[in-house]
XYZ file of C-alpha atoms in Angstrom:
733
model
C 0.000 0.000 0.000
C 1.557 3.334 -1.004
C 1.892 6.041 1.605
C 0.084 8.692 -0.460
C -2.544 8.674 -3.204
C -2.532 11.989 -5.100
C -5.745 12.590 -7.068
C -5.612 15.179 -9.862
C -8.805 16.191 -11.737
C -7.930 17.567 -15.167
C -11.066 19.049 -16.745
C -10.267 22.237 -18.651
C -6.544 22.329 -17.793
C -4.925 20.038 -20.355
C -2.365 22.705 -21.194
C -1.065 22.832 -17.632
C -1.679 19.252 -16.522
C 1.814 18.075 -17.451
C 3.340 20.503 -14.953
C 1.051 19.304 -12.159
C 1.770 15.627 -12.813
C 5.506 16.200 -13.135
C 5.541 18.090 -9.822
C 4.255 14.893 -8.162
C 6.457 12.403 -9.988
C 9.564 14.486 -9.240
C 9.044 14.281 -5.456
C 12.018 12.989 -3.482
C 9.607 10.811 -1.467
C 8.523 8.197 -3.986
C 6.106 5.949 -2.088
C 3.040 7.248 -3.900
C 0.431 6.584 -6.518
C -0.689 9.325 -8.881
C -4.277 9.233 -10.146
C -5.091 11.717 -12.932
C -8.847 11.925 -13.516
C -9.623 12.683 -17.177
C -12.886 13.409 -18.990
C -12.592 10.482 -21.412
C -9.908 8.314 -23.060
C -9.889 10.573 -26.136
C -9.697 13.877 -24.257
C -6.591 16.112 -24.576
C -5.775 15.642 -20.883
C -5.910 11.863 -21.305
C -3.097 12.040 -23.844
C -0.943 13.910 -21.331
C -1.786 11.512 -18.500
C -1.282 8.431 -20.672
C 2.212 9.611 -21.566
C 3.138 9.713 -17.880
C 1.509 6.338 -17.242
C 3.604 4.739 -19.993
C 6.797 5.973 -18.343
C 5.896 5.484 -14.662
C 4.019 2.531 -13.181
C 2.885 4.679 -10.244
C 0.436 6.515 -12.529
C -3.117 5.181 -12.894
C -5.456 7.082 -15.211
C -9.201 7.019 -14.455
C -12.145 8.757 -16.093
C -15.032 10.885 -14.928
C -17.357 12.801 -17.285
C -17.336 16.611 -17.087
C -21.000 16.496 -16.059
C -19.921 14.955 -12.740
C -17.979 18.117 -11.899
C -14.826 18.354 -9.771
C -16.493 16.546 -6.871
C -17.403 13.603 -9.054
C -13.869 13.483 -10.459
C -12.384 13.391 -6.979
C -14.815 10.685 -5.878
C -13.799 8.600 -8.891
C -10.160 9.077 -7.938
C -10.860 8.044 -4.346
C -12.504 4.805 -5.471
C -9.310 3.927 -7.360
C -6.978 4.961 -4.521
C -5.091 2.427 -2.416
C -2.788 4.709 -0.411
C -2.831 5.310 3.319
C -3.464 9.047 2.852
C -5.394 10.943 0.187
C -4.191 14.219 -1.279
C -5.953 16.308 -3.893
C -4.245 18.560 -6.410
C -5.945 20.683 -9.044
C -4.681 20.018 -12.549
C -3.199 23.494 -12.902
C -1.480 23.567 -9.495
C 1.909 22.316 -8.324
C 3.077 20.108 -5.461
C 6.208 21.861 -4.246
C 9.554 20.018 -4.033
C 9.923 18.076 -0.782
C 6.202 18.266 0.016
C 5.622 14.528 0.435
C 8.812 14.081 2.449
C 7.639 16.839 4.794
C 4.209 15.204 5.122
C 5.719 11.814 5.861
C 8.017 13.278 8.517
C 5.140 15.121 10.166
C 2.921 12.034 10.198
C 5.738 10.009 11.700
C 5.780 12.502 14.567
C 2.023 12.752 15.090
C 1.071 9.168 14.420
C -2.005 8.411 12.362
C -4.375 11.349 12.269
C -7.648 11.669 10.389
C -6.765 15.003 8.798
C -3.432 16.813 8.498
C -3.818 20.448 7.427
C -0.958 22.316 5.758
C -0.349 25.698 4.167
C -0.624 26.597 0.489
C 0.501 29.486 -1.673
C -1.827 31.407 -3.979
C 0.277 32.694 -6.858
C -0.688 34.910 -9.810
C 0.619 33.565 -13.098
C 1.682 36.926 -14.419
C 2.560 39.570 -11.846
C 1.992 40.148 -8.153
C 3.119 38.728 -4.835
C 2.040 35.259 -3.653
C -0.134 34.999 -0.555
C -0.500 32.311 2.111
C -4.131 32.475 3.307
C -3.879 29.266 5.322
C -1.116 30.522 7.609
C -3.317 32.659 9.931
C -5.955 29.915 10.030
C -3.412 27.334 11.172
C -1.421 29.601 13.462
C -1.647 28.776 17.152
C -2.738 25.183 16.607
C -1.490 22.648 19.174
C 1.932 21.183 18.455
C 1.091 17.490 18.042
C -2.036 15.564 17.195
C -5.170 16.886 18.920
C -8.961 16.547 18.915
C -10.774 19.256 16.914
C -12.371 20.602 20.100
C -8.947 22.004 21.133
C -8.924 24.282 18.073
C -12.618 25.056 17.449
C -11.927 27.710 14.796
C -10.154 25.126 12.647
C -13.347 23.975 10.930
C -11.931 23.070 7.536
C -14.468 25.311 5.824
C -12.098 28.110 4.679
C -9.490 25.603 3.446
C -9.573 23.995 -0.007
C -9.432 20.231 -0.313
C -5.845 20.425 -1.609
C -4.627 22.008 1.630
C -4.814 18.829 3.700
C -4.045 15.100 3.697
C -6.873 12.729 4.657
C -6.501 9.221 6.090
C -8.226 6.994 3.546
C -9.541 4.462 6.077
C -11.129 7.310 8.068
C -12.859 8.723 4.984
C -14.125 5.259 4.016
C -15.343 4.401 7.539
C -17.276 7.675 7.767
C -18.656 7.274 4.214
C -17.553 10.786 3.334
C -17.548 11.786 -0.320
C -17.447 15.077 -2.133
C -21.008 16.412 -2.399
C -22.590 16.847 -5.805
C -22.749 20.192 -7.532
C -20.669 23.287 -6.906
C -18.839 24.526 -3.771
C -17.867 20.933 -2.973
C -14.672 21.974 -1.152
C -16.802 23.774 1.395
C -18.994 20.728 1.969
C -16.058 18.326 2.039
C -14.042 20.483 4.441
C -16.910 20.824 6.880
C -17.882 17.138 6.814
C -14.347 15.838 7.348
C -13.635 18.140 10.286
C -16.972 17.321 11.939
C -16.221 13.597 11.731
C -12.502 13.746 12.597
C -11.282 12.691 16.035
C -7.568 13.428 15.672
C -6.123 16.183 13.502
C -2.754 17.874 13.152
C -1.182 20.871 11.419
C 1.978 21.295 9.365
C 3.102 24.912 9.140
C 4.749 24.651 5.728
C 3.631 25.573 2.216
C 3.269 22.352 0.217
C 1.026 23.360 -2.713
C 1.312 26.271 -5.122
C -2.155 27.238 -6.313
C -1.905 29.218 -9.537
C -4.763 31.658 -9.753
C -6.818 31.537 -12.914
C -6.820 34.866 -14.720
C -10.569 34.779 -15.163
C -10.944 34.080 -11.441
C -12.625 31.142 -9.754
C -15.445 29.520 -11.705
C -17.440 29.655 -8.477
C -17.467 33.450 -8.680
C -19.106 33.501 -12.097
C -22.765 34.538 -12.239
C -25.394 31.853 -12.636
C -27.931 29.583 -11.003
C -25.129 27.443 -9.560
C -24.657 30.090 -6.849
C -27.778 28.704 -5.157
C -25.903 25.433 -4.580
C -23.785 27.232 -2.003
C -26.783 27.097 0.310
C -27.129 23.355 -0.322
C -23.596 22.815 0.980
C -24.187 25.051 4.004
C -27.371 23.168 4.855
C -25.604 19.815 4.393
C -22.740 20.674 6.750
C -24.851 22.279 9.464
C -27.381 19.445 9.360
C -24.559 16.923 9.793
C -23.200 18.991 12.706
C -26.603 18.853 14.385
C -26.847 15.100 13.815
C -23.402 14.648 15.404
C -24.487 16.892 18.303
C -21.505 19.127 17.803
C -20.940 21.179 20.928
C -21.516 24.938 20.873
C -17.811 25.790 21.079
C -17.301 24.127 17.703
C -20.659 24.818 16.062
C -20.422 28.602 16.549
C -17.214 29.149 14.500
C -18.474 26.621 11.947
C -21.708 28.590 11.546
C -19.866 31.919 11.376
C -17.418 30.756 8.719
C -20.133 29.200 6.560
C -22.266 32.309 6.639
C -19.279 34.509 5.906
C -19.275 32.781 2.509
C -23.053 33.153 2.177
C -22.945 36.879 2.950
C -20.130 37.369 0.474
C -22.341 35.955 -2.278
C -25.503 37.699 -1.083
C -23.698 41.043 -1.169
C -22.746 40.518 -4.820
C -26.029 40.541 -6.745
C -24.095 40.370 -10.027
C -23.397 36.713 -9.230
C -27.141 36.064 -9.196
C -28.576 37.788 -12.260
C -31.881 36.108 -11.439
C -33.150 34.788 -8.149
C -31.160 37.071 -5.848
C -34.189 37.730 -3.651
C -34.948 33.993 -3.486
C -31.316 33.319 -2.487
C -31.616 35.888 0.303
C -34.907 34.420 1.562
C -33.537 30.876 1.703
C -30.318 32.079 3.354
C -32.449 33.766 6.024
C -34.348 30.519 6.691
C -31.121 28.549 7.022
C -29.603 31.239 9.228
C -32.511 31.187 11.653
C -32.798 27.378 11.595
C -29.125 26.566 12.187
C -28.008 29.491 14.369
C -26.326 27.963 17.449
C -27.482 28.920 20.897
C -25.499 31.821 22.276
C -24.100 32.853 18.876
C -22.909 36.463 18.897
C -22.730 38.320 15.599
C -19.378 39.849 14.640
C -18.780 43.558 14.959
C -18.659 46.212 12.249
C -20.257 46.085 8.805
C -20.264 42.277 8.764
C -22.293 42.249 11.956
C -24.823 44.609 10.351
C -25.137 42.192 7.435
C -25.750 39.335 9.878
C -28.568 41.251 11.549
C -30.175 42.286 8.253
C -30.067 38.695 6.993
C -31.568 37.351 10.207
C -34.359 39.940 9.994
C -35.000 39.245 6.314
C -34.421 42.943 5.507
C -33.638 42.460 1.831
C -34.084 46.066 0.736
C -31.888 47.412 3.512
C -29.257 44.760 2.774
C -29.121 45.788 -0.899
C -28.917 49.465 0.050
C -25.984 48.806 2.384
C -24.180 46.884 -0.312
C -24.792 49.624 -2.887
C -23.311 52.209 -0.565
C -20.195 50.083 -0.062
C -19.729 49.558 -3.796
C -19.670 53.143 -4.968
C -15.924 53.188 -5.607
C -15.383 49.423 -5.949
C -16.114 48.846 -9.636
C -12.984 49.173 -11.770
C -13.209 51.627 -14.664
C -12.032 50.264 -17.982
C -8.994 52.139 -19.189
C -9.558 54.253 -22.238
C -6.894 54.397 -24.937
C -4.133 56.929 -24.695
C -3.113 58.029 -28.164
C -0.340 60.567 -27.798
C -2.085 63.551 -29.336
C -5.015 65.101 -27.491
C -7.052 65.640 -30.668
C -6.563 62.011 -31.690
C -7.545 60.806 -28.232
C -10.719 62.854 -28.326
C -11.450 61.614 -31.834
C -11.170 57.982 -30.767
C -13.315 58.478 -27.691
C -15.915 60.139 -29.868
C -15.883 57.257 -32.342
C -16.355 54.788 -29.486
C -19.718 56.405 -28.795
C -20.922 55.577 -32.285
C -22.459 52.163 -33.034
C -20.335 49.316 -34.318
C -20.272 48.825 -38.057
C -21.473 45.202 -38.509
C -19.933 45.071 -41.995
C -16.441 46.274 -41.178
C -13.425 44.042 -40.501
C -9.958 45.301 -39.567
C -6.862 43.173 -40.237
C -3.263 43.486 -39.113
C -0.181 41.275 -39.492
C 3.141 41.448 -37.657
C 2.435 44.842 -36.054
C 1.729 46.473 -39.422
C 4.412 44.933 -41.650
C 2.010 44.525 -44.556
C -0.290 42.076 -46.289
C 0.904 38.761 -44.900
C 0.339 35.610 -42.883
C -3.060 34.308 -41.788
C -4.783 37.717 -41.715
C -4.058 38.060 -45.447
C -5.309 34.524 -46.156
C -8.518 35.146 -44.181
C -8.989 38.489 -45.948
C -8.704 36.809 -49.354
C -11.205 34.090 -48.447
C -13.603 36.634 -46.924
C -13.726 38.446 -50.266
C -15.013 35.221 -51.761
C -17.376 33.982 -49.039
C -18.378 37.198 -47.259
C -18.211 39.986 -49.886
C -20.691 42.099 -47.910
C -18.008 42.711 -45.233
C -15.677 45.635 -45.953
C -12.065 45.046 -45.024
C -9.300 47.424 -43.983
C -5.666 46.428 -43.394
C -3.507 48.285 -40.870
C 0.043 49.004 -42.025
C 3.017 51.054 -40.906
C 3.794 54.084 -43.049
C 7.084 52.680 -44.367
C 5.319 49.490 -45.504
C 2.288 51.053 -47.157
C 3.906 50.785 -50.605
C 3.958 46.987 -50.288
C 0.183 46.656 -50.018
C -1.704 45.198 -52.995
C -3.445 47.933 -54.954
C -6.899 46.415 -54.516
C -6.645 46.098 -50.709
C -7.976 49.016 -48.673
C -5.502 49.998 -45.975
C -4.790 52.734 -43.447
C -1.541 53.892 -41.890
C -1.171 53.074 -38.203
C -1.586 56.175 -36.060
C -3.590 58.119 -38.628
C -7.027 59.613 -38.045
C -8.749 56.888 -40.050
C -6.785 54.228 -38.171
C -8.486 55.187 -34.909
C -11.859 55.516 -36.651
C -11.878 51.977 -38.059
C -10.531 50.498 -34.821
C -13.378 52.120 -32.918
C -16.131 51.103 -35.342
C -15.155 47.638 -36.651
C -17.149 44.635 -35.509
C -14.362 42.214 -36.517
C -10.704 42.674 -35.562
C -8.226 40.077 -36.834
C -4.531 40.040 -35.939
C -1.632 37.595 -35.790
C 0.009 39.535 -32.957
C -1.887 42.066 -30.824
C -3.573 45.382 -31.379
C -2.219 48.479 -29.644
C -2.377 48.757 -25.871
C -5.069 51.426 -25.970
C -7.562 49.638 -28.220
C -10.855 49.096 -26.403
C -12.716 45.791 -26.638
C -16.245 46.979 -27.327
C -19.306 44.903 -26.434
C -20.430 43.102 -29.559
C -17.048 43.261 -31.294
C -15.265 40.038 -32.249
C -11.493 39.725 -31.859
C -9.696 36.852 -33.586
C -6.088 36.028 -32.693
C -4.591 33.943 -35.521
C -1.113 33.430 -33.981
C 1.856 33.108 -36.335
C 3.488 29.812 -35.529
C 3.548 26.667 -33.433
C 5.286 27.213 -30.087
C 8.549 25.379 -29.544
C 9.992 28.219 -27.483
C 8.256 29.490 -24.347
C 5.628 32.153 -24.949
C 3.475 34.585 -22.981
C 3.490 34.239 -19.221
C 5.676 31.126 -19.500
C 8.517 33.537 -20.348
C 8.406 35.079 -16.884
C 11.109 32.766 -15.484
C 13.593 33.570 -18.267
C 15.158 36.939 -17.358
C 16.434 37.964 -20.805
C 13.112 37.281 -22.485
C 11.013 38.657 -19.626
C 12.913 41.949 -19.709
C 12.066 42.362 -23.389
C 8.440 41.344 -22.968
C 7.569 44.074 -20.484
C 4.529 43.925 -18.247
C 2.846 40.534 -18.250
C -0.250 42.134 -16.724
C -0.523 44.401 -19.770
C 0.092 41.471 -22.082
C -2.768 39.561 -20.515
C -4.935 42.651 -20.659
C -4.556 42.386 -24.429
C -5.360 38.669 -24.264
C -8.619 39.565 -22.536
C -9.782 41.119 -25.805
C -9.587 37.810 -27.684
C -12.832 36.011 -28.486
C -11.197 33.321 -30.627
C -7.668 31.937 -30.770
C -6.515 29.832 -33.723
C -4.556 26.621 -33.324
C -2.896 24.343 -35.871
C -2.422 21.293 -33.628
C -3.350 19.988 -30.136
C 0.118 20.872 -28.829
C -0.475 24.529 -29.711
C -3.940 24.490 -28.161
C -2.512 23.324 -24.847
C 0.494 25.656 -24.887
C -1.604 28.717 -25.801
C -3.849 27.858 -22.855
C -0.779 27.974 -20.610
C 0.974 30.927 -22.195
C -2.066 33.151 -22.738
C -4.654 32.225 -20.095
C -7.995 33.786 -20.927
C -11.654 33.133 -21.630
C -11.357 32.924 -25.423
C -12.518 29.948 -27.492
C -9.820 27.856 -29.149
C -10.481 27.141 -32.836
C -8.588 24.042 -33.951
C -8.975 24.923 -37.626
C -5.343 25.063 -38.797
C -3.474 28.192 -39.899
C -5.008 29.899 -42.947
C -1.570 30.979 -44.163
C -0.718 27.295 -44.659
C -3.664 26.640 -46.992
C -1.440 27.431 -49.960
C 0.752 24.425 -49.139
C -2.128 22.268 -50.389
C -3.639 24.508 -53.069
C -0.501 25.624 -54.954
C 0.265 23.952 -58.266
C 3.491 22.967 -60.013
C 3.150 26.107 -62.134
C 2.919 28.220 -58.971
C 6.093 26.640 -57.602
C 7.963 27.213 -60.888
C 6.809 30.842 -61.050
C 7.909 31.581 -57.485
C 11.338 30.048 -58.084
C 11.794 32.234 -61.161
C 10.771 35.339 -59.193
C 13.279 34.530 -56.467
C 16.063 33.852 -58.950
C 16.511 30.144 -58.239
C 18.517 28.603 -61.099
C 16.611 25.949 -63.020
C 17.622 22.411 -62.059
C 19.202 23.430 -58.752
C 18.343 22.149 -55.287
C 17.098 25.124 -53.263
C 17.797 24.791 -49.549
C 15.914 27.266 -47.376
C 18.028 28.313 -44.374
C 15.772 29.982 -41.790
C 17.369 30.467 -38.351
C 15.304 31.910 -35.530
C 15.874 35.003 -33.431
C 18.026 34.649 -30.315
C 17.093 36.879 -27.422
C 20.644 36.846 -26.075
C 22.061 38.247 -29.364
C 21.923 41.907 -30.338
C 21.815 41.350 -34.110
C 21.456 38.729 -36.802
C 24.162 36.105 -37.121
C 23.848 33.410 -39.778
C 25.635 30.848 -37.629
C 26.964 29.221 -40.812
C 29.419 29.905 -43.612
C 26.780 29.435 -46.296
C 29.176 29.595 -49.236
C 31.272 26.834 -47.692
C 28.100 24.825 -47.068
C 27.114 25.078 -50.745
C 30.541 23.947 -51.881
C 30.509 20.941 -49.552
C 26.840 20.001 -50.025
C 26.916 19.674 -53.820
C 27.389 21.690 -56.973
C 23.626 21.988 -57.598
C 22.813 23.432 -54.128
C 21.764 27.058 -53.643
C 20.686 28.590 -50.343
C 17.626 30.751 -49.794
C 18.584 32.764 -46.709
C 15.616 33.959 -44.685
C 16.494 35.687 -41.433
C 13.888 36.276 -38.737
C 11.491 39.096 -39.651
C 13.059 41.210 -36.887
C 16.007 41.612 -39.279
C 14.082 42.485 -42.447
C 15.933 45.401 -44.030
C 14.217 45.435 -47.399
C 15.291 43.796 -50.678
C 18.023 41.215 -50.199
C 21.300 40.915 -52.031
C 22.478 37.845 -53.876
C 25.993 36.630 -53.274
C 27.217 33.700 -55.328
C 24.939 30.784 -54.544
C 23.256 32.605 -51.669
C 19.872 34.251 -52.366
C 18.713 36.552 -49.558
C 14.914 36.248 -49.316
C 14.527 37.867 -45.897
C 12.657 40.817 -47.398
C 10.288 38.739 -49.519
C 6.734 39.462 -48.412
C 5.550 35.867 -48.170
C 7.283 33.190 -46.141
C 4.811 30.733 -47.676
C 6.150 31.506 -51.175
C 9.698 30.959 -49.971
C 8.740 27.588 -48.498
C 7.055 26.534 -51.735
C 10.218 27.390 -53.670
C 12.490 25.350 -51.401
C 13.307 21.687 -51.941
C 14.477 21.286 -48.336
C 14.588 23.281 -45.119
C 17.489 23.816 -42.749
C 16.567 25.555 -39.515
C 17.530 25.602 -35.888
C 14.538 26.215 -33.616
C 12.324 28.389 -35.835
C 8.610 27.655 -35.912
C 8.839 27.626 -39.700
C 9.602 23.906 -39.415
C 6.032 23.192 -38.298
C 4.580 25.004 -41.295
C 7.080 23.584 -43.785
C 6.309 20.053 -42.575
C 2.939 20.375 -44.334
C 4.819 20.195 -47.648
C 6.291 16.809 -46.678
C 9.721 17.858 -47.911
C 13.031 17.180 -46.130
C 13.864 19.133 -42.975
C 17.282 19.201 -41.306
C 17.846 20.687 -37.840
C 21.097 22.567 -37.329
C 21.414 22.777 -33.535
C 24.873 24.079 -32.737
C 23.706 25.910 -29.572
C 20.645 23.945 -28.423
C 21.684 23.835 -24.764
C 22.226 27.606 -24.633
C 18.958 28.337 -26.427
C 17.004 25.974 -24.191
C 18.358 27.582 -21.027
C 18.005 31.220 -22.130
C 14.708 31.048 -24.054
C 12.962 27.979 -22.674
C 11.234 25.320 -24.781
C 8.070 23.244 -24.528
C 9.552 19.948 -25.689
C 12.907 18.392 -26.496
C 13.412 18.969 -30.208
C 16.513 16.800 -30.155
C 14.395 13.809 -29.092
C 11.506 14.495 -31.501
C 12.993 16.212 -34.570
C 11.375 16.514 -38.012
C 14.495 15.134 -39.668
C 18.243 14.628 -39.141
C 19.854 16.673 -36.346
C 23.286 18.140 -37.060
C 25.558 19.955 -34.646
C 28.475 21.166 -36.800
C 28.832 22.663 -40.293
C 30.578 19.475 -41.384
C 27.692 17.277 -40.246
C 25.198 19.539 -42.003
C 27.083 19.474 -45.310
C 27.546 15.725 -45.078
C 23.819 14.860 -44.848
C 23.262 16.798 -48.069
C 26.323 15.473 -49.832
C 25.439 11.819 -49.149
C 21.671 12.327 -49.641
C 20.674 11.136 -46.168
C 18.761 14.387 -45.617
C 16.023 12.811 -47.770
C 16.635 9.160 -46.940
C 14.339 6.641 -45.213
C 15.317 7.674 -41.658
C 14.607 11.287 -42.498
C 11.220 10.341 -43.948
C 10.309 8.342 -40.845
C 11.131 11.238 -38.524
C 9.189 13.626 -40.735
C 6.140 11.346 -40.830
C 5.951 11.214 -37.018
C 6.465 14.979 -36.795
C 3.705 15.665 -39.334
C 1.273 13.389 -37.525
C 1.778 15.354 -34.316
C 2.015 18.885 -35.636
C 0.047 18.956 -38.926
C -3.345 17.446 -38.033
C -5.512 20.478 -38.924
C -3.770 22.209 -41.854
C -5.493 20.824 -44.954
C -6.015 23.781 -47.299
C -9.396 24.851 -45.887
C -8.448 26.653 -42.666
C -9.330 30.118 -44.018
C -12.737 28.872 -45.128
C -13.446 27.457 -41.676
C -12.454 30.742 -40.029
C -14.581 32.892 -42.342
C -17.621 30.696 -41.922
C -17.355 30.538 -38.129
C -16.130 34.028 -37.233
C -17.396 36.340 -39.993
C -20.519 34.486 -41.092
C -21.419 33.140 -37.654
C -22.078 29.581 -38.780
C -22.397 27.031 -35.944
C -19.467 24.672 -35.213
C -21.323 21.643 -36.564
C -21.684 23.346 -39.970
C -17.948 24.013 -40.388
C -16.169 21.817 -43.005
C -14.349 18.944 -41.261
C -10.582 18.539 -41.483
C -9.343 16.276 -44.272
C -7.357 13.345 -42.798
C -3.591 13.703 -43.134
C -3.271 10.551 -45.259
C -5.724 11.937 -47.816
C -4.031 15.301 -48.375
C -1.790 16.054 -51.336
C 0.780 18.794 -50.638
C 1.978 21.159 -53.339
C 4.602 19.504 -55.568
C 8.276 20.274 -55.118
C 10.415 21.389 -58.043
C 12.800 18.475 -57.506
C 11.605 14.864 -57.506
C 11.613 13.784 -53.858
C 10.185 10.726 -52.158
C 7.391 11.742 -49.794
C 6.423 10.160 -46.497
């Protein structure tokens, strides 16, 4: 029998579940079983949990439908548990290093107890100081094991289920389970403390609870708020049945009704039925109030008296008076010029234009990426919607003549931003742009994340310093209604990196549609435009940006590579777009395509790709052409930038570490051999499941035309897709 059974519900946190599970498996105390509770065998979280189960026999995956809620998931986990003590961990939280060793040591000193409470840390993901709300609740508790009557204010009610360890035989003997519905921690905490005979306290932080940006689901408005009273009634009824003495029942009653009053004083949580909630709370208050109970002092005491008297109108008036300055005022934009600021504020008072869409790519670099692909498809499927592209002044000359555009910062720029119903971007709109009610913001992203993104960058000093305020970043995320994804990996990592309330659209990246719609004539035309000699093998070299470098460095002697790789090899050099300095210059067999407007065109022209850690590899894999990884500084990049998976263990093709190795795989042809094809096939299966040539159509139909999800064209299976042909004859996967 293991010492500890750790139960981890995973609904809605697939993107962060791996961190929670790894925090358990990495514990120095290894006598444990880990029980992830997933929605179903085919759910995203199940894939994460199954991967851990394959590598570690201590992991047992069980299933509980989302309709059962978190309480049902925990009950399912308990039925599978065999450990001496039960611990619960939310799927987006962390068990801190040494936690289980500390628990084991404490239990060795106290002997078997029914419940062992410990501290936890509530930590914002982005900015702000962590707090330890359990510390004052546990302070002053007796040193060893003790009966609950010796610490009557330690009722368990204010503590979440993951802030204690519970003896499994005690829970089973008392037939305690998590109650149905919402607010189950409150019911569970009260029931376990009422039934416990011996408890103890450990004054150490063992769990890091990472606050959700959107706040607790329990604070959201809705009919589920009435279930709070069900839990209160359940706990207080059980206390009466157990004949709990007054010294314990009074603090239990006070702490339960502190939660009730908090909800009653926030009518926004009960858009309907607030008066009914108040009436039922009054009945429960009067029915369960212990003899000799004295109301607290101050404003809380007034609320107690008004609730007991059923004075609903007076209660609402008191709350309204206390809320005068509480509601946060949404920040208005701050364009630099006063006249522009006034113009924008004036435009915000006008109604939205339901037939206006605003597009932007790469902070105004021109007509590119997924916004351009969506714009083109919208012209075909939604011609009634007018479109305007945002572009920087020095890039305006690159815009197609038939595409309406405005210069960023101009008068019309602020007008269309204020009036447009649809706003589509592959980065983010300016800090001051207001998310208006009724507007629809679509974030298309511009790559699959290998490197750490968003708030996951906060632990990497060089990157974090360049990112700026994570609170402001997430304020921009709050404007998103939809977020595009090209594979399940991206869906999970975006959830981690950009936590928000948006809907993930697993439609593929519209910019990659051309990889399945382009013809042989298109490929030949693009190669001519780029100056690729006929009959040559064009190798696209696309290194990524390095945050610890101040400028672009090729990392390779490209002329020497061409000489060693073969006489027919030419290199298409495409630096990161941070280093775009306009038209490139050809040098011998090197063709600089950094300034070319379309990275998709450059990919179509290339017979093979050489890259380090650039996300272009995920897009290029759709073409099913050879990819070679040149990783001369992988360890440095991984430590300074952070990555989501080990590219060296799961590459899309051969991995080379030196210029000699890179030249050799081209010279001997192994870059396109059977081993290379096998690696590429596995990579494509993982990272190219949604890109099939119809992503833009799916986006237009769902976002601009408002078609329901079930009406959106399904994704064509990977095995049935035919990528655009390469210029050279290559064997495909």
